[in-house]
CSV table of C-alpha atoms and ligand atoms in Angstrom, one decimal:
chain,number,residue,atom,x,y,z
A,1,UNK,CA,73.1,-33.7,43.4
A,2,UNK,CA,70.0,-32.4,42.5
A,3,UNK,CA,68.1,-30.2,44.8
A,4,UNK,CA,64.4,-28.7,44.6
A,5,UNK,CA,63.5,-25.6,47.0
A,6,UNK,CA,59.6,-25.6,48.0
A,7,UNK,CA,58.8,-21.9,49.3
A,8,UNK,CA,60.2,-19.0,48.2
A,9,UNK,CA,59.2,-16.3,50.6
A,10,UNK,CA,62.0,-13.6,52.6
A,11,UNK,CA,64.1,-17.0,53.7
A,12,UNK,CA,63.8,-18.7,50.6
A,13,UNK,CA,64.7,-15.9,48.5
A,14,UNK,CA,67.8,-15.8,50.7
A,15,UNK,CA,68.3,-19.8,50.0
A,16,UNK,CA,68.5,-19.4,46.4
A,17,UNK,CA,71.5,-17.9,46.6
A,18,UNK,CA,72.9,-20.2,49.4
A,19,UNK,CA,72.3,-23.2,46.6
A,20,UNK,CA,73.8,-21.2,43.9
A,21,UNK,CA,77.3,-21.1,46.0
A,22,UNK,CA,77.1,-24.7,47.0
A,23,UNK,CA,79.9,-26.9,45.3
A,24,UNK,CA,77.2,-30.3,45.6
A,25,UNK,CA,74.2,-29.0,44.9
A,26,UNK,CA,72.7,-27.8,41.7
A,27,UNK,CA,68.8,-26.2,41.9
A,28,UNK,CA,66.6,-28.7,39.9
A,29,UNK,CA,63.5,-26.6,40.3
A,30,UNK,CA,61.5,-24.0,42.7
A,31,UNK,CA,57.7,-24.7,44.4
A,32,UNK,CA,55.5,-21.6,45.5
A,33,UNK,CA,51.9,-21.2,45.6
A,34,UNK,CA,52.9,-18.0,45.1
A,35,UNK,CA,52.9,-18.6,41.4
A,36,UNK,CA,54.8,-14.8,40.6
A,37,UNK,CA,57.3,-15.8,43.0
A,38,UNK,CA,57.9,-19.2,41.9
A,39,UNK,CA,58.0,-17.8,37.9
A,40,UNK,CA,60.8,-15.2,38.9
A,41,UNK,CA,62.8,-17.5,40.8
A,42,UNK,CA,62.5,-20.4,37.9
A,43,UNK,CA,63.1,-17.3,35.0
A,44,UNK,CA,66.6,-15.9,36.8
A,45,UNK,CA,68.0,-19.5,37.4
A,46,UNK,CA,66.6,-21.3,34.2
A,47,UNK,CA,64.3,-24.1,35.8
A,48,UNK,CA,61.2,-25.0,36.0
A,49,UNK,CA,58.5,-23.5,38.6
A,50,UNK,CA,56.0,-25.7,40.1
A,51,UNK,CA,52.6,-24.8,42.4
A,52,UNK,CA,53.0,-27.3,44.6
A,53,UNK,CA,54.9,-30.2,46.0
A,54,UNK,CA,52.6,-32.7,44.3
A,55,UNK,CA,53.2,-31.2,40.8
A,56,UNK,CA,57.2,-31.7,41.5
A,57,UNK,CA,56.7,-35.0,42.4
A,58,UNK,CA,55.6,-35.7,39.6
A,59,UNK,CA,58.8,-35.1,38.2
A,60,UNK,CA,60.8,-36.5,40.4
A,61,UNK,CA,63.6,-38.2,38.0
A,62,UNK,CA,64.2,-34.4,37.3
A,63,UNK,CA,65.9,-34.2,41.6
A,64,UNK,CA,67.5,-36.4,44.2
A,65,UNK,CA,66.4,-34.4,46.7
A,66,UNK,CA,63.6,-31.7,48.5
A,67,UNK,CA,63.9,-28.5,50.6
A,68,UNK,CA,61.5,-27.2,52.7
A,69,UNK,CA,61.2,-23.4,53.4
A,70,UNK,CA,57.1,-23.0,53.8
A,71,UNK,CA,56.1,-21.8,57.1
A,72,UNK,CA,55.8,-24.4,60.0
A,73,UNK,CA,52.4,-25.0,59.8
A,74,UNK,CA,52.5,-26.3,56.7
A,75,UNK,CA,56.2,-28.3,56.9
A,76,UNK,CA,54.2,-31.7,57.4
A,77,UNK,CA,52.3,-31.1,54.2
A,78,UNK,CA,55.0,-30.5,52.0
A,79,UNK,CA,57.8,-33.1,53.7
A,80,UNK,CA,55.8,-36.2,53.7
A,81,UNK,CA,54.8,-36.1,50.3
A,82,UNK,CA,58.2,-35.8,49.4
A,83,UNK,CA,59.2,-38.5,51.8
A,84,UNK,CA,56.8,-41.0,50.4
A,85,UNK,CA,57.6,-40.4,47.0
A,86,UNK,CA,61.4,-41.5,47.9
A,87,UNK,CA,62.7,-38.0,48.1
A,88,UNK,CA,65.0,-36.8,50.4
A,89,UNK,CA,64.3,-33.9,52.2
A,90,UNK,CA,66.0,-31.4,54.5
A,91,UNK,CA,63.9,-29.3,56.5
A,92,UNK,CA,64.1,-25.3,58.0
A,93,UNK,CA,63.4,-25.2,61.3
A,94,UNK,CA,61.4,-25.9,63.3
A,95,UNK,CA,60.9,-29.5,62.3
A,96,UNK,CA,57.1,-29.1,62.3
A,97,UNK,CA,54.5,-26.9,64.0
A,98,UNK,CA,53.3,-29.5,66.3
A,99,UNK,CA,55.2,-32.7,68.0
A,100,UNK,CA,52.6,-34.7,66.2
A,101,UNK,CA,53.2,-33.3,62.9
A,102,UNK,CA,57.2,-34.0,63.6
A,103,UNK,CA,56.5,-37.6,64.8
A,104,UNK,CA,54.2,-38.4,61.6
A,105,UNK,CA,57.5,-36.6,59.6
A,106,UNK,CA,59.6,-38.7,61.2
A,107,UNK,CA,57.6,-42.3,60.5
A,108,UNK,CA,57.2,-40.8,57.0
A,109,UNK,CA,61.3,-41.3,56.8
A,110,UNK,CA,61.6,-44.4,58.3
A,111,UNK,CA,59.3,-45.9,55.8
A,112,UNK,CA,60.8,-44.5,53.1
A,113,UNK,CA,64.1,-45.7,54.2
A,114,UNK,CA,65.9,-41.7,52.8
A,115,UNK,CA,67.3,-39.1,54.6
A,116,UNK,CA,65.2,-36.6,56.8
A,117,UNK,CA,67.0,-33.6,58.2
A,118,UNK,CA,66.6,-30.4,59.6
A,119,UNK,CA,68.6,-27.0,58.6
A,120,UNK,CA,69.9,-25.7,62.4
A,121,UNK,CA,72.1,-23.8,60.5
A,122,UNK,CA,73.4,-22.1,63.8
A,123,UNK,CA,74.5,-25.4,64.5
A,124,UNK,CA,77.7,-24.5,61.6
A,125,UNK,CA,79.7,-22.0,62.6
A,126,UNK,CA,82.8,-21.5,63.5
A,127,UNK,CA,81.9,-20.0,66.8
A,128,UNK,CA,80.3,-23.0,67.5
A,129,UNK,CA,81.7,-25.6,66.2
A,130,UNK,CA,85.4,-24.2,68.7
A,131,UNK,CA,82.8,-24.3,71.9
A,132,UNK,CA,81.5,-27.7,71.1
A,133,UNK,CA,85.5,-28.7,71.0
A,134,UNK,CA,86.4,-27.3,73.5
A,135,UNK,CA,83.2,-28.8,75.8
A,136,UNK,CA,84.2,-32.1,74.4
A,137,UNK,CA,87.4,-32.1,74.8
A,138,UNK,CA,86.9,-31.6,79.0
A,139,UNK,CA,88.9,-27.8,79.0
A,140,UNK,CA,86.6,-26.1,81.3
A,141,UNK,CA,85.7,-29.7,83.2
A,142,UNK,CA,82.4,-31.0,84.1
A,143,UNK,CA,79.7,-28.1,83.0
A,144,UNK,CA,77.6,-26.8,86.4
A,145,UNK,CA,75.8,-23.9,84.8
A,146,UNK,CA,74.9,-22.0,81.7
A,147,UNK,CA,73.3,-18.6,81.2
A,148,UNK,CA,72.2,-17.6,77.5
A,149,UNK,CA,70.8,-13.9,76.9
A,150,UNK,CA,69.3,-13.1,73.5
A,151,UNK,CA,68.4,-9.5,72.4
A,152,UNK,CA,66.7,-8.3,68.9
A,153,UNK,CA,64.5,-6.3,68.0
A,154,UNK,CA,64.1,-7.8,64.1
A,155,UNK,CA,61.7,-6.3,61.5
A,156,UNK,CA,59.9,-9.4,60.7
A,157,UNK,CA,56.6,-9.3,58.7
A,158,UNK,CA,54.5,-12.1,58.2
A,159,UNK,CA,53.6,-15.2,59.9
A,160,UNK,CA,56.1,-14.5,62.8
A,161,UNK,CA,53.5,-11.4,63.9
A,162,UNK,CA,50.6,-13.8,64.4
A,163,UNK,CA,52.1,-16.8,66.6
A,164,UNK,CA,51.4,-16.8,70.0
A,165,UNK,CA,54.9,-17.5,71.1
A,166,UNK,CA,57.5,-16.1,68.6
A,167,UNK,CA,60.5,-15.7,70.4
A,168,UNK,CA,60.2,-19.1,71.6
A,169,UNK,CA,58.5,-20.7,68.7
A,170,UNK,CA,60.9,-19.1,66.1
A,171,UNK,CA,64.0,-17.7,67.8
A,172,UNK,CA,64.8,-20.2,70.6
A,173,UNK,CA,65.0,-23.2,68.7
A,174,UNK,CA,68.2,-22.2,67.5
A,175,UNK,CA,69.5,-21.6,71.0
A,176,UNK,CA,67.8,-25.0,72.5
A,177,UNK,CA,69.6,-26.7,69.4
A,178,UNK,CA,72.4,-25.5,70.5
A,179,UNK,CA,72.3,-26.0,73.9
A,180,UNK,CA,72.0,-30.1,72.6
A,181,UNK,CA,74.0,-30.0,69.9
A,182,UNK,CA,77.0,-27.5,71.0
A,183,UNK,CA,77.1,-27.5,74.5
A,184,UNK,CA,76.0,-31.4,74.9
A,185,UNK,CA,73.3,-31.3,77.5
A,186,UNK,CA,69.9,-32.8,77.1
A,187,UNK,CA,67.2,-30.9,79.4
A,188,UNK,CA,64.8,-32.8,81.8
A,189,UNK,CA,62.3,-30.2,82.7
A,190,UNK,CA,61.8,-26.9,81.8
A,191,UNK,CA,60.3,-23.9,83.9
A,192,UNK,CA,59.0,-21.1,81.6
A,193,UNK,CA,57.8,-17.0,81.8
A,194,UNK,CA,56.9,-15.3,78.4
A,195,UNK,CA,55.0,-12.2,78.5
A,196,UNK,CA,55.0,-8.5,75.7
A,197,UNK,CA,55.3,-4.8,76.0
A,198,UNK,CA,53.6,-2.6,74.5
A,199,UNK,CA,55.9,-1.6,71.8
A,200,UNK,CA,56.1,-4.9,70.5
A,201,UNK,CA,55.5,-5.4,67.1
A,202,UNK,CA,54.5,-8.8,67.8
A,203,UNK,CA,51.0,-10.1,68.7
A,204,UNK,CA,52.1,-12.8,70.9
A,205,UNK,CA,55.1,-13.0,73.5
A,206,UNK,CA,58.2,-11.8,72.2
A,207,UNK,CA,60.0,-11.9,75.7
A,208,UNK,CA,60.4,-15.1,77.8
A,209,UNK,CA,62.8,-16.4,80.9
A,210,UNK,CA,63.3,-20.0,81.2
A,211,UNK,CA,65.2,-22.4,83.7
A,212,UNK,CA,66.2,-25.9,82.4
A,213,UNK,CA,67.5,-28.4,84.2
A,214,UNK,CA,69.8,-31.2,82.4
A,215,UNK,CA,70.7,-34.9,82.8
A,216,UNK,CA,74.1,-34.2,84.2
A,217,UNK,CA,72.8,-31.6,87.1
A,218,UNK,CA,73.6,-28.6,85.1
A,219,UNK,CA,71.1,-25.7,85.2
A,220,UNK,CA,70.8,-23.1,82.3
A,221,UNK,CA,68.9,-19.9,82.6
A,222,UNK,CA,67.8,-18.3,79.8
A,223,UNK,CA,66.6,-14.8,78.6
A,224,UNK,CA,65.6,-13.5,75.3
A,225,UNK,CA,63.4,-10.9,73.6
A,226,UNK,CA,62.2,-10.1,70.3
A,227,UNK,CA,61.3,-6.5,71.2
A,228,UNK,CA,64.4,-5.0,73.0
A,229,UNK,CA,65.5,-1.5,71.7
A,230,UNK,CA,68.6,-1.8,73.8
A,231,UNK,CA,72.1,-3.3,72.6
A,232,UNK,CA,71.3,-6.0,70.5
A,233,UNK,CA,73.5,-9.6,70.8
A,234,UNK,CA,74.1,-11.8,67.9
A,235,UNK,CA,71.3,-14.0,66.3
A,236,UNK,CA,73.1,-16.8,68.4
A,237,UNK,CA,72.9,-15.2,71.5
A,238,UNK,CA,75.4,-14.2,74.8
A,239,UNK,CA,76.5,-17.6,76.0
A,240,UNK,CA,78.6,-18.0,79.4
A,241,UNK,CA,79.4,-21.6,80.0
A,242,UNK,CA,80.6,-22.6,83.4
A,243,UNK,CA,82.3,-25.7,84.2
A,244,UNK,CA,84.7,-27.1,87.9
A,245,UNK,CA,87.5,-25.9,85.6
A,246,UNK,CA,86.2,-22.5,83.8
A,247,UNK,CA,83.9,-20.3,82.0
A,248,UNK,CA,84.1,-19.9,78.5
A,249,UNK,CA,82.3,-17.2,77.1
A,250,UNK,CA,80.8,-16.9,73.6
A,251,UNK,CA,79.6,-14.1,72.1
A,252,UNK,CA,79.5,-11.9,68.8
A,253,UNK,CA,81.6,-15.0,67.4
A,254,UNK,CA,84.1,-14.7,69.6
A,255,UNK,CA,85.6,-17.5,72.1
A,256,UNK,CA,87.1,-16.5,75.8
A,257,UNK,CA,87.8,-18.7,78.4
A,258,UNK,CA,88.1,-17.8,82.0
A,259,UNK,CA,89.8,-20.6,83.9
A,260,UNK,CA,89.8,-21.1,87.8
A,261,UNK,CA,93.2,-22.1,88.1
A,262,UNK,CA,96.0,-19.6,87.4
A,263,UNK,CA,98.2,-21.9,85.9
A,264,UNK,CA,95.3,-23.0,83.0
A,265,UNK,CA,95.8,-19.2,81.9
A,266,UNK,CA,99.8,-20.0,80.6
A,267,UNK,CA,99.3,-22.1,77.3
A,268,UNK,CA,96.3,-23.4,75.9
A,269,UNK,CA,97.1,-25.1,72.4
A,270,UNK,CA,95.2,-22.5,69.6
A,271,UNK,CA,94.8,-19.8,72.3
A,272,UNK,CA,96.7,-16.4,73.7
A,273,UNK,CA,96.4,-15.0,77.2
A,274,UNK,CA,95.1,-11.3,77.3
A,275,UNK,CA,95.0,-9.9,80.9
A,276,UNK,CA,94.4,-13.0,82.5
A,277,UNK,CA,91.8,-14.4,79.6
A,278,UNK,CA,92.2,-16.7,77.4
A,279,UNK,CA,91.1,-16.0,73.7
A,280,UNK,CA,90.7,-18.9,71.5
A,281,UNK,CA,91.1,-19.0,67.8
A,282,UNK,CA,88.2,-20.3,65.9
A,283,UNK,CA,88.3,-24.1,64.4
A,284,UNK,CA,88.3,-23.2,60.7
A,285,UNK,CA,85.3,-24.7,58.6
A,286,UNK,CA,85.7,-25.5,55.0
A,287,UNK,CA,81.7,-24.4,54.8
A,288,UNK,CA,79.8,-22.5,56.9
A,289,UNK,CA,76.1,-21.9,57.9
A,290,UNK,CA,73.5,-22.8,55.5
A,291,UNK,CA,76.7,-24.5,53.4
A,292,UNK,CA,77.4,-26.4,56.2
A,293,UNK,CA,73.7,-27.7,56.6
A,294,UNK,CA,73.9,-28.5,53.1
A,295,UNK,CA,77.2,-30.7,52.9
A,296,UNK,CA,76.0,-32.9,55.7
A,297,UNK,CA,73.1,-33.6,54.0
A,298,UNK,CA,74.8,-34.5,51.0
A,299,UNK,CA,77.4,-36.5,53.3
A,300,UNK,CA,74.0,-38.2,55.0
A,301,UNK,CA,72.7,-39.5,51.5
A,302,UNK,CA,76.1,-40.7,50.3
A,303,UNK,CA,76.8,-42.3,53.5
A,304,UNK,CA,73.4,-43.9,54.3
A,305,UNK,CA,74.5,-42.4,57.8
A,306,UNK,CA,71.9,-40.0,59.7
A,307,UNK,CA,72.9,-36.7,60.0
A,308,UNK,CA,73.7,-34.9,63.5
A,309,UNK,CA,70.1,-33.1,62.9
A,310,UNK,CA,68.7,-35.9,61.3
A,311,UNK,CA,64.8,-35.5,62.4
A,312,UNK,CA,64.6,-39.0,65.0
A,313,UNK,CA,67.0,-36.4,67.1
A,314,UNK,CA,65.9,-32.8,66.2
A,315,UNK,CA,62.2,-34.2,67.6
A,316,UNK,CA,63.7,-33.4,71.2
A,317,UNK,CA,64.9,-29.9,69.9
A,318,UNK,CA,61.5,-29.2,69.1
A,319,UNK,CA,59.9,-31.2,72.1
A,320,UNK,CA,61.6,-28.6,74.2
A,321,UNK,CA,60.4,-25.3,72.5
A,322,UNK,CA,56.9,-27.4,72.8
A,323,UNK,CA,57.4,-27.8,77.1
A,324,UNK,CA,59.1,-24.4,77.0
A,325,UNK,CA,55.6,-22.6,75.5
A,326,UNK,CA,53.7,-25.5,77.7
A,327,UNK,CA,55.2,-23.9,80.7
A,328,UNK,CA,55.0,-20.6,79.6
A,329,UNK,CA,51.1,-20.9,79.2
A,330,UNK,CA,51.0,-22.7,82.8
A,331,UNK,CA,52.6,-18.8,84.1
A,332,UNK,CA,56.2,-21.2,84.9
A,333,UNK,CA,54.9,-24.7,86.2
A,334,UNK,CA,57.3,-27.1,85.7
A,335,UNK,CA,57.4,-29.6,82.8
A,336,UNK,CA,59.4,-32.7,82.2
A,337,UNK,CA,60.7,-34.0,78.7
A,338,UNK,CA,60.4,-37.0,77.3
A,339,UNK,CA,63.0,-39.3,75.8
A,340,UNK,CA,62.0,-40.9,72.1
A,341,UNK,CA,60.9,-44.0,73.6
A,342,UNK,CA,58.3,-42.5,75.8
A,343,UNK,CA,57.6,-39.6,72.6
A,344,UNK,CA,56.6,-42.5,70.0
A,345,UNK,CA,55.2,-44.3,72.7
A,346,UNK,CA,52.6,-41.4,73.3
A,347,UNK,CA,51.5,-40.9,69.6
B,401,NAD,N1,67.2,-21.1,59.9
B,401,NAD,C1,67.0,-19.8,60.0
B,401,NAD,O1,67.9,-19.0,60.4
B,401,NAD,C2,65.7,-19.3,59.4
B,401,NAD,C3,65.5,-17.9,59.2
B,401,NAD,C4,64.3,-17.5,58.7
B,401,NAD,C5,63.3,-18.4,58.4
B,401,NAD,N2,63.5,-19.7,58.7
B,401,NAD,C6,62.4,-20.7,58.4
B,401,NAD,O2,62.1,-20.8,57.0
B,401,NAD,C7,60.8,-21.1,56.9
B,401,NAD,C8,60.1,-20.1,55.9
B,401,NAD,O3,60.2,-18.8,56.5
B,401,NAD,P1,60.0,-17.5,55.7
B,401,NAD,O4,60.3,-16.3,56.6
B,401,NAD,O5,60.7,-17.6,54.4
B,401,NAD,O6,58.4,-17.5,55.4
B,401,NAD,P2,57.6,-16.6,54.4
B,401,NAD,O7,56.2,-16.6,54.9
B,401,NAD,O8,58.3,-15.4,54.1
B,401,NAD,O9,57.6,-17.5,53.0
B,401,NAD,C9,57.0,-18.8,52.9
B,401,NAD,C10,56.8,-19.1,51.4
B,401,NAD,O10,56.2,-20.4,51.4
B,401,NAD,C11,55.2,-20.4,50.4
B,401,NAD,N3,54.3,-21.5,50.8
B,401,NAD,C12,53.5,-21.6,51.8
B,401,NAD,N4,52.9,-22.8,51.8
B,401,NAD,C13,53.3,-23.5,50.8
B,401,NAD,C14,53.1,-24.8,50.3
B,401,NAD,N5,52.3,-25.7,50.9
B,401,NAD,N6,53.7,-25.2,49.1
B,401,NAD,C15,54.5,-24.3,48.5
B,401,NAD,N7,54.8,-23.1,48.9
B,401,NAD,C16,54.2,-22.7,50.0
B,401,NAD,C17,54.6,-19.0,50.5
B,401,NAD,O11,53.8,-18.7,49.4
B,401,NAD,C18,55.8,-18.1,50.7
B,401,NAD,O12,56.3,-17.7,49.5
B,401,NAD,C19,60.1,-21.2,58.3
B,401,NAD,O13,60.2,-22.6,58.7
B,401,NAD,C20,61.1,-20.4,59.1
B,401,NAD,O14,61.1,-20.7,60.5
B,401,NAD,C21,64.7,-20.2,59.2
């Protein structure tokens, strides 16, 4: 399939190289207002360049499909288009800049009747993927509590510097994803701190602690910051995961459960016992990361079937970073989500 990538900034560029090592997708053509970057990309792969999204369009025989790598602000622009020209398009994250923008995305798909779906690309990995199994499959029993703790300290230039809330805006998405998509909890309400220091190189809050509470009485507390010159964790973060029957822990891609009873600690199919720890061997992936985003979209179109992070259910992934700054501004008041009915219901 055909494939055109609109935006071709520090992610993008990265992109272009996802695309060239993907077994489905061939790039059709590149879209940048940035007319030298669009000229270079289109030069090194041999296809054309376009301005903008509208000019593509008008060439849309030429692809099957659109991605969108802009900055947030401007996702809406450059998706609906696409969608209402009968394109379909797969999104980076964060679905849109605002829940209104996402829900006008999201009626833009359903009237086209193609495939809408946002790249949570941390969603595809290994790592993961082995946590979500093993959650599913009831090892650690029913989940009580989880605590997530994210350190960086990333040399980001660009739009990132300006928004108010960056690390929750552009860094916890991924992790609130996660916490849906992985770990299989959907959040009710949402009690938020964010705050800065004064070596931050970002202008708004690059430090936040939040408290969620979830439909099946778990609570997750989480920590991050964007300006922490201490040991840094993994772009996914330090997960433990506690159920009635264990922990598993889950960090710097590695798997480790630690089960209450002693007897859970003498076989565990795909995992060895070190010092009273179980270490799990990662599910293996035929694709991983951005591949991974890429073959379910591919899978979605061919199917006619939505896609896990089709955007009718990556809305609530971005409905909570919207609560999560909500809070935040309210210095920690509480805030309770919304399902889909009540969303579309409000817009
Ligand atoms: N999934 C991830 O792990 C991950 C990592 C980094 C960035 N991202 C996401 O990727 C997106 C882009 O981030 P970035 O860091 O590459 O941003 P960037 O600012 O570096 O690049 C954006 C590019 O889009 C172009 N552009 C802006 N508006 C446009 C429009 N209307 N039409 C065509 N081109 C337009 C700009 O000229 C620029 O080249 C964001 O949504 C960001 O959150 C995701």
């Amino acid at each position: 399939m055909k494939i055109i990538q609109v935006g071709l900034g520090a992610w993008g560029a990265s992109w272009l190289n996802v695309i060239h090592h993907s077994k489905s997708w061939e790039l059709a053509g590149v879209v940048d207002v940035n007319s030298d970057a669009a000229r270079a990309a289109a030069e090194q792969y041999g296809i054309p360049a376009y301005a903008t999204i509208e000019d593509a369009l008008d060439h849309k025989d030429t692809f099957d499909a659109a991605l969108v790598i802009v900055p947030p602000e401007y996702h809406a622009a450059v998706a609906i288009p696409a969608l209402e020209a009968g394109v379909h398009t797969l999104i980076e994250k964060p679905l849109a800049h605002s829940l209104e923008d996402g829900v006008r995305i999201i009626e833009a798909a359903e009237k086209s009747g193609k495939q809408a779906m946002v790249s949570q690309n941390y969603r595809f990995k290994r790592a993961a993927r082995t946590v979500q199994r093993l959650i599913r499959d009831g090892v650690i029993g029913d989940l009580e509590h989880v605590f997530v703790d994210y350190k960086k300290n990333p040399p980001f230039e660009g739009f990132r510097l300006e928004m108010d809330e960056p690390l929750i805006v552009d860094a916890m998405i991924h992790h609130l994803d996660q916490l849906r998509g992985i770990v299989g909890v959907e959040p009710t309400a949402v009690r938020a701190r964010s705050w800065n220091t004064g070596t931050s190189r970002f202008k708004g809050n690059a430090s936040a602690v939040v408290q969620f509470d979830c439909d099946n009485g778990a609570r997750v507390v989480y920590t991050g910051s964007w300006s922490s010159y201490g040991p840094q964790t993994s772009w996914d973060g330090d997960w433990e995961i506690q159920g009635s029957k264990g922990a598993i822990t889950w960090k710097n891609n590695e798997v480790t459960i630690n089960f209450a009873s002693l007897f859970d600690t003498v076989f565990l199919a795909g995992a060895v016992e070190r010092s009273g720890v179980m270490h799990v061997d990662l599910d293996p992936l035929p694709v991983e990361e951005r591949l991974g985003t890429l073959e379910a979209f591919r899978d979605a179109i061919e199917t006619g079937n939505k896609a896990e992070t089709d955007v009718t259910d990556n809305i609530q992934s971005l409905q909570l970073v919207m609560a999560t700054v909500d809070s935040a501004r309210q210095d920690g008041a509480p805030i309770t989500l919304k399902t889909n009915a009540e969303l579309f219901g409000s817009h």
